[in-house]
CSV table of C-alpha atoms and ligand atoms in Angstrom, one decimal:
chain,number,residue,atom,x,y,z
A,1,MET,CA,125.8,-9.8,-21.0
A,2,LEU,CA,125.6,-7.4,-18.1
A,3,GLU,CA,124.8,-10.3,-15.8
A,4,HIS,CA,128.1,-12.4,-16.8
A,5,ILE,CA,130.1,-9.4,-16.1
A,6,LYS,CA,128.5,-8.8,-12.6
A,7,GLU,CA,129.0,-12.6,-11.5
A,8,VAL,CA,132.5,-12.6,-12.5
A,9,VAL,CA,133.3,-9.3,-10.7
A,10,LYS,CA,131.5,-10.4,-7.2
A,11,GLU,CA,133.3,-13.7,-7.7
A,12,ALA,CA,136.7,-11.4,-8.0
A,13,GLY,CA,135.4,-9.7,-5.0
A,14,LYS,CA,136.1,-12.8,-2.9
A,15,ILE,CA,139.9,-12.4,-3.7
A,16,MET,CA,140.5,-9.3,-2.3
A,17,LEU,CA,138.1,-10.5,0.8
A,18,ASN,CA,140.5,-13.5,1.5
A,19,ALA,CA,143.7,-11.6,1.1
A,20,GLN,CA,146.3,-12.0,3.6
A,21,HIS,CA,149.5,-10.6,4.6
A,22,ILE,CA,148.6,-7.7,2.4
A,23,GLN,CA,151.5,-5.1,3.1
A,24,SER,CA,154.2,-8.2,2.4
A,25,SER,CA,153.3,-8.1,-1.2
A,26,VAL,CA,153.4,-4.7,-1.9
A,27,GLU,CA,155.4,-3.0,-4.8
A,28,SER,CA,156.2,0.5,-5.8
A,29,LYS,CA,155.3,1.5,-9.1
A,30,GLN,CA,156.0,4.8,-11.1
A,31,GLY,CA,154.8,8.1,-9.4
A,32,ARG,CA,155.1,8.7,-5.3
A,33,ALA,CA,152.7,6.5,-3.3
A,34,ASN,CA,151.8,4.4,-6.4
A,35,PHE,CA,151.7,0.8,-5.3
A,36,VAL,CA,150.6,-2.8,-6.5
A,37,THR,CA,149.9,-5.8,-4.5
A,38,LYS,CA,150.2,-9.3,-5.3
A,39,TYR,CA,146.4,-9.3,-5.0
A,40,ASP,CA,145.8,-6.5,-7.8
A,41,VAL,CA,147.4,-8.3,-10.2
A,42,GLU,CA,145.4,-11.6,-9.2
A,43,VAL,CA,142.3,-10.0,-9.6
A,44,GLN,CA,143.4,-8.3,-12.6
A,45,ASN,CA,144.6,-12.2,-14.0
A,46,PHE,CA,140.9,-13.5,-12.7
A,47,LEU,CA,139.0,-11.0,-14.5
A,48,TYR,CA,140.5,-11.4,-17.8
A,49,LYS,CA,140.5,-15.2,-18.0
A,50,GLU,CA,136.7,-15.0,-17.0
A,51,LEU,CA,135.4,-12.5,-19.1
A,52,ALA,CA,137.3,-13.8,-22.0
A,53,LYS,CA,135.1,-16.9,-21.6
A,54,TYR,CA,132.0,-14.6,-22.3
A,55,PHE,CA,133.5,-12.1,-24.6
A,56,PRO,CA,136.0,-14.3,-26.7
A,57,THR,CA,137.2,-11.4,-29.0
A,58,ALA,CA,137.2,-8.6,-26.3
A,59,THR,CA,140.8,-6.8,-25.7
A,60,PHE,CA,141.4,-5.3,-22.0
A,61,ILE,CA,143.2,-2.2,-20.8
A,62,GLY,CA,143.8,-3.0,-17.4
A,63,GLU,CA,145.8,-0.5,-14.7
A,64,GLU,CA,148.3,-3.7,-13.9
A,65,ASP,CA,149.2,-4.4,-17.5
A,66,LYS,CA,152.9,-4.4,-18.4
A,67,GLN,CA,152.3,-1.8,-21.0
A,68,HIS,CA,148.6,-0.3,-22.0
A,69,ASP,CA,148.2,-0.6,-25.7
A,70,GLU,CA,146.0,2.3,-27.4
A,71,THR,CA,144.8,-0.2,-29.9
A,72,CYS,CA,141.6,-2.1,-28.6
A,73,GLY,CA,138.9,-4.4,-30.3
A,74,ASP,CA,135.1,-3.4,-30.7
A,75,TYR,CA,134.7,-4.8,-27.7
A,76,CYS,CA,137.1,-3.6,-25.0
A,77,PHE,CA,137.2,-3.7,-21.5
A,78,ILE,CA,139.0,-1.0,-19.3
A,79,ILE,CA,139.5,-2.2,-15.7
A,80,ASP,CA,140.8,-1.3,-12.4
A,81,PRO,CA,141.5,-4.9,-10.3
A,82,ILE,CA,141.5,-2.7,-7.3
A,83,ASP,CA,140.6,0.9,-7.1
A,84,GLY,CA,141.8,2.4,-3.9
A,85,THR,CA,145.0,0.4,-3.4
A,86,THR,CA,146.5,2.1,-0.7
A,87,ASN,CA,143.4,1.8,1.2
A,88,PHE,CA,143.6,-2.0,0.3
A,89,ILE,CA,147.0,-2.0,1.7
A,90,PHE,CA,146.4,-0.5,4.7
A,91,ASP,CA,142.9,-2.7,5.2
A,92,TYR,CA,140.7,0.6,5.1
A,93,LYS,CA,138.1,-1.1,3.6
A,94,HIS,CA,136.9,1.2,1.2
A,95,SER,CA,138.6,0.2,-2.3
A,96,ALA,CA,136.2,-1.3,-5.4
A,97,ILE,CA,136.8,-3.6,-8.4
A,98,SER,CA,135.7,-1.7,-11.7
A,99,VAL,CA,134.8,-3.1,-15.1
A,100,GLY,CA,133.7,-1.2,-17.9
A,101,LEU,CA,133.0,-2.4,-21.4
A,102,MET,CA,133.4,-0.2,-24.2
A,103,TYR,CA,131.7,-1.4,-27.7
A,104,GLN,CA,133.2,0.9,-30.8
A,105,GLU,CA,134.6,3.5,-28.0
A,106,GLU,CA,130.7,4.0,-26.5
A,107,MET,CA,131.1,2.7,-22.9
A,108,LEU,CA,128.2,0.1,-23.1
A,109,ALA,CA,128.4,-1.4,-19.8
A,110,GLY,CA,129.9,-0.5,-16.2
A,111,VAL,CA,130.2,-2.5,-13.1
A,112,VAL,CA,132.0,-1.4,-9.5
A,113,TYR,CA,131.9,-3.6,-6.9
A,114,ASN,CA,132.6,-2.8,-3.1
A,115,PRO,CA,133.1,-6.2,-1.7
A,116,TYR,CA,133.5,-4.7,2.1
A,117,LEU,CA,130.2,-3.5,1.4
A,118,GLU,CA,128.6,-6.2,-1.0
A,119,GLU,CA,127.3,-2.8,-3.0
A,120,LEU,CA,127.4,-3.6,-6.5
A,121,PHE,CA,126.6,-0.7,-8.9
A,122,TYR,CA,126.0,-1.3,-12.2
A,123,ALA,CA,124.6,0.2,-15.7
A,124,GLU,CA,124.3,-0.9,-19.1
A,125,LYS,CA,123.7,2.0,-21.7
A,126,GLY,CA,120.2,3.3,-22.4
A,127,LYS,CA,118.9,0.8,-19.5
A,128,GLY,CA,119.4,2.7,-16.4
A,129,ALA,CA,121.8,2.4,-13.4
A,130,PHE,CA,121.4,0.4,-10.1
A,131,LEU,CA,123.0,-0.4,-6.6
A,132,ASN,CA,122.1,-3.9,-5.6
A,133,GLY,CA,119.1,-4.0,-7.4
A,134,HIS,CA,117.5,-0.8,-6.6
A,135,SER,CA,117.2,1.5,-9.4
A,136,LEU,CA,119.5,5.1,-8.9
A,137,GLN,CA,118.0,8.2,-10.4
A,138,LEU,CA,119.7,10.8,-8.5
A,139,THR,CA,117.7,14.0,-7.1
A,140,ASP,CA,119.4,17.4,-8.8
A,141,LEU,CA,120.4,19.1,-5.5
A,142,LYS,CA,122.6,22.0,-5.6
A,143,LEU,CA,126.3,22.4,-4.0
A,144,SER,CA,124.9,24.1,-0.7
A,145,GLU,CA,122.6,21.0,-0.4
A,146,GLY,CA,125.2,17.9,-0.2
A,147,ILE,CA,128.8,16.9,0.5
A,148,VAL,CA,131.7,17.5,-2.2
A,149,SER,CA,134.2,14.5,-2.3
A,150,MET,CA,137.9,15.3,-4.1
A,151,GLY,CA,140.8,13.3,-5.5
A,152,THR,CA,144.2,14.6,-4.3
A,153,CYS,CA,146.6,12.5,-7.3
A,154,PRO,CA,148.9,11.4,-4.8
A,155,TYR,CA,150.6,9.9,-7.8
A,156,TYR,CA,150.8,13.5,-9.5
A,157,ARG,CA,152.1,16.1,-6.3
A,158,GLU,CA,152.3,18.8,-9.1
A,159,LYS,CA,148.7,19.4,-9.1
A,160,ALA,CA,148.3,19.9,-5.1
A,161,ASP,CA,148.1,23.6,-5.7
A,162,GLU,CA,145.2,23.6,-8.2
A,163,THR,CA,143.6,20.5,-6.2
A,164,PHE,CA,143.5,22.6,-2.9
A,165,HIS,CA,142.5,25.8,-4.2
A,166,LEU,CA,139.8,24.1,-5.9
A,167,ALA,CA,138.8,22.3,-2.5
A,168,LYS,CA,138.8,25.9,-0.7
A,169,LYS,CA,136.0,27.1,-3.2
A,170,LEU,CA,134.0,24.3,-3.1
A,171,TYR,CA,134.1,23.8,1.0
A,172,ASN,CA,132.8,27.6,1.2
A,173,LYS,CA,129.8,26.5,-1.0
A,174,CYS,CA,129.0,22.9,0.2
A,175,LEU,CA,127.9,21.2,3.4
A,176,ASP,CA,131.2,19.5,3.8
A,177,LEU,CA,134.4,17.6,2.1
A,178,ARG,CA,135.3,14.1,1.5
A,179,ARG,CA,138.3,12.3,0.4
A,180,SER,CA,137.9,8.4,0.2
A,181,GLY,CA,140.5,7.3,-2.2
A,182,SER,CA,138.8,5.6,-4.4
A,183,ALA,CA,137.5,7.4,-7.6
A,184,ALA,CA,135.2,4.8,-9.0
A,185,LEU,CA,133.1,4.7,-5.6
A,186,ASP,CA,133.4,8.5,-5.5
A,187,ILE,CA,131.6,8.8,-8.9
A,188,CYS,CA,129.3,6.4,-8.2
A,189,TYR,CA,128.5,7.9,-4.6
A,190,VAL,CA,127.2,10.7,-7.0
A,191,ALA,CA,125.0,8.2,-8.9
A,192,ALA,CA,123.5,7.4,-5.3
A,193,GLY,CA,122.9,10.8,-4.1
A,194,ARG,CA,125.4,10.4,-1.3
A,195,THR,CA,127.6,13.0,-2.3
A,196,VAL,CA,126.6,16.5,-5.1
A,197,LEU,CA,130.1,16.7,-6.8
A,198,TYR,CA,133.7,14.8,-7.2
A,199,TYR,CA,136.8,16.1,-8.9
A,200,GLU,CA,140.2,14.9,-9.4
A,201,MET,CA,142.9,16.9,-11.2
A,202,LEU,CA,144.3,13.5,-12.9
A,203,LEU,CA,142.9,10.2,-13.4
A,204,SER,CA,143.2,6.8,-15.4
A,205,PRO,CA,140.6,6.1,-17.9
A,206,TRP,CA,140.4,2.4,-15.5
A,207,ASP,CA,139.4,5.0,-12.6
A,208,TYR,CA,136.2,6.3,-14.2
A,209,ALA,CA,135.4,4.1,-17.3
A,210,ALA,CA,133.3,2.1,-15.6
A,211,ALA,CA,131.3,4.6,-13.1
A,212,SER,CA,131.3,7.2,-15.9
A,213,LEU,CA,128.3,5.0,-17.6
A,214,ILE,CA,126.5,4.4,-14.1
A,215,LEU,CA,126.4,8.3,-13.6
A,216,ALA,CA,125.4,9.0,-16.6
A,217,GLU,CA,122.4,6.6,-16.4
A,218,ALA,CA,121.7,8.0,-13.0
A,219,GLY,CA,121.0,11.1,-14.3
A,220,GLY,CA,124.6,12.9,-13.4
A,221,ARG,CA,126.8,14.7,-15.8
A,222,ILE,CA,130.8,13.5,-15.8
A,223,SER,CA,133.3,15.5,-18.1
A,224,ALA,CA,137.0,16.4,-17.6
A,225,ILE,CA,137.3,19.5,-15.7
A,226,ASP,CA,137.5,21.9,-19.1
A,227,LYS,CA,134.2,20.6,-19.8
A,228,SER,CA,135.7,18.1,-22.5
A,229,PRO,CA,134.7,14.3,-23.0
A,230,LEU,CA,136.5,11.8,-20.8
A,231,THR,CA,139.1,9.9,-22.7
A,232,TYR,CA,139.1,6.4,-22.6
A,233,HIS,CA,142.9,5.6,-24.2
A,234,ARG,CA,144.5,8.1,-21.9
A,235,GLY,CA,144.1,9.5,-18.5
A,236,CYS,CA,142.3,13.3,-18.0
A,237,SER,CA,140.8,15.2,-15.2
A,238,ALA,CA,137.2,14.7,-14.2
A,239,ILE,CA,134.4,16.0,-12.5
A,240,ALA,CA,131.0,14.2,-11.9
A,241,ALA,CA,128.4,16.0,-10.3
A,242,THR,CA,124.3,16.6,-10.1
A,243,PRO,CA,123.7,18.7,-13.3
A,244,SER,CA,122.7,21.5,-10.8
A,245,ALA,CA,126.1,21.2,-8.9
A,246,TYR,CA,128.2,20.8,-12.7
A,247,GLU,CA,127.0,24.0,-13.9
A,248,GLU,CA,127.8,25.7,-10.2
A,249,PHE,CA,131.5,24.2,-10.2
A,250,PHE,CA,132.6,26.2,-13.7
A,251,LEU,CA,130.9,29.6,-11.7
A,252,LEU,CA,133.4,29.1,-9.0
B,301,LIP,C1,143.4,5.5,-7.2
B,301,LIP,C2,142.0,6.6,-7.1
B,301,LIP,C3,142.2,7.4,-6.4
B,301,LIP,C4,143.3,8.5,-6.7
B,301,LIP,C5,144.4,8.0,-7.0
B,301,LIP,C6,144.7,6.5,-7.7
B,301,LIP,P1,144.1,3.0,-7.5
B,301,LIP,O1,143.1,4.2,-8.0
B,301,LIP,O2,140.8,5.6,-7.1
B,301,LIP,O3,141.2,8.9,-6.4
B,301,LIP,O4,143.2,9.6,-5.9
B,301,LIP,O5,145.5,8.8,-7.5
B,301,LIP,O6,144.2,6.9,-9.3
B,301,LIP,O7,145.5,3.7,-8.2
B,301,LIP,O8,144.3,3.0,-6.4
B,301,LIP,O9,143.8,2.2,-8.5
């Protein structure tokens, strides 16, 4: 099951790498700085078509759907075709394809692929997390021992005060801050031991669905910022961290 998803996602990565004249295909969506390119749509259509061959009964929730249907079948894909669209538009080379598969409302598999670095993060529930075939088991570092990444909710500027208030508190506890522009990769970077914590005050399910399982299988913690479970049919905040950094976060 996971092998099929991995192969389809890697093939979709070629669409991103072969994209031409990206800035001539940009359209604005609802909210400030919220864009879509023809390549976001092309990747999503490719994923839907190819994954349906292996999962004919699956339903799909994708960032670029014209409307987001609350209902989903037993098998339900939650897809961000290009997570980090603004990075993609400016050839920043830090974006990922994110494909999560839910079964009866529980995450069953997750694949996050950065085609620029050819880094494929993936996990199947109960079977561990991997990066390009290498097992991911994070070291339980504290805030003072690592880098913290953050999301700035660019589509929701009303979140700025609380975002940067938290950033200052974390900055005083950790080695340094980073802001990458791809939530899926930010969460996978915690799983890979590159950072110790990532937070963002509001995301959509496709930003975190796949990466949430990868992090959990790597031994990390992830929830909404009020410690409630992530929601997969509507957006929520997110904090992803090593177990120690997760606990420190709530003592800030
Ligand atoms: C983006 C996230 C990013 C967040 C943006 C947006 P998109 O995903 O990866 O971390 O700050 O608000 O959600 O829209 O590029 O797929």
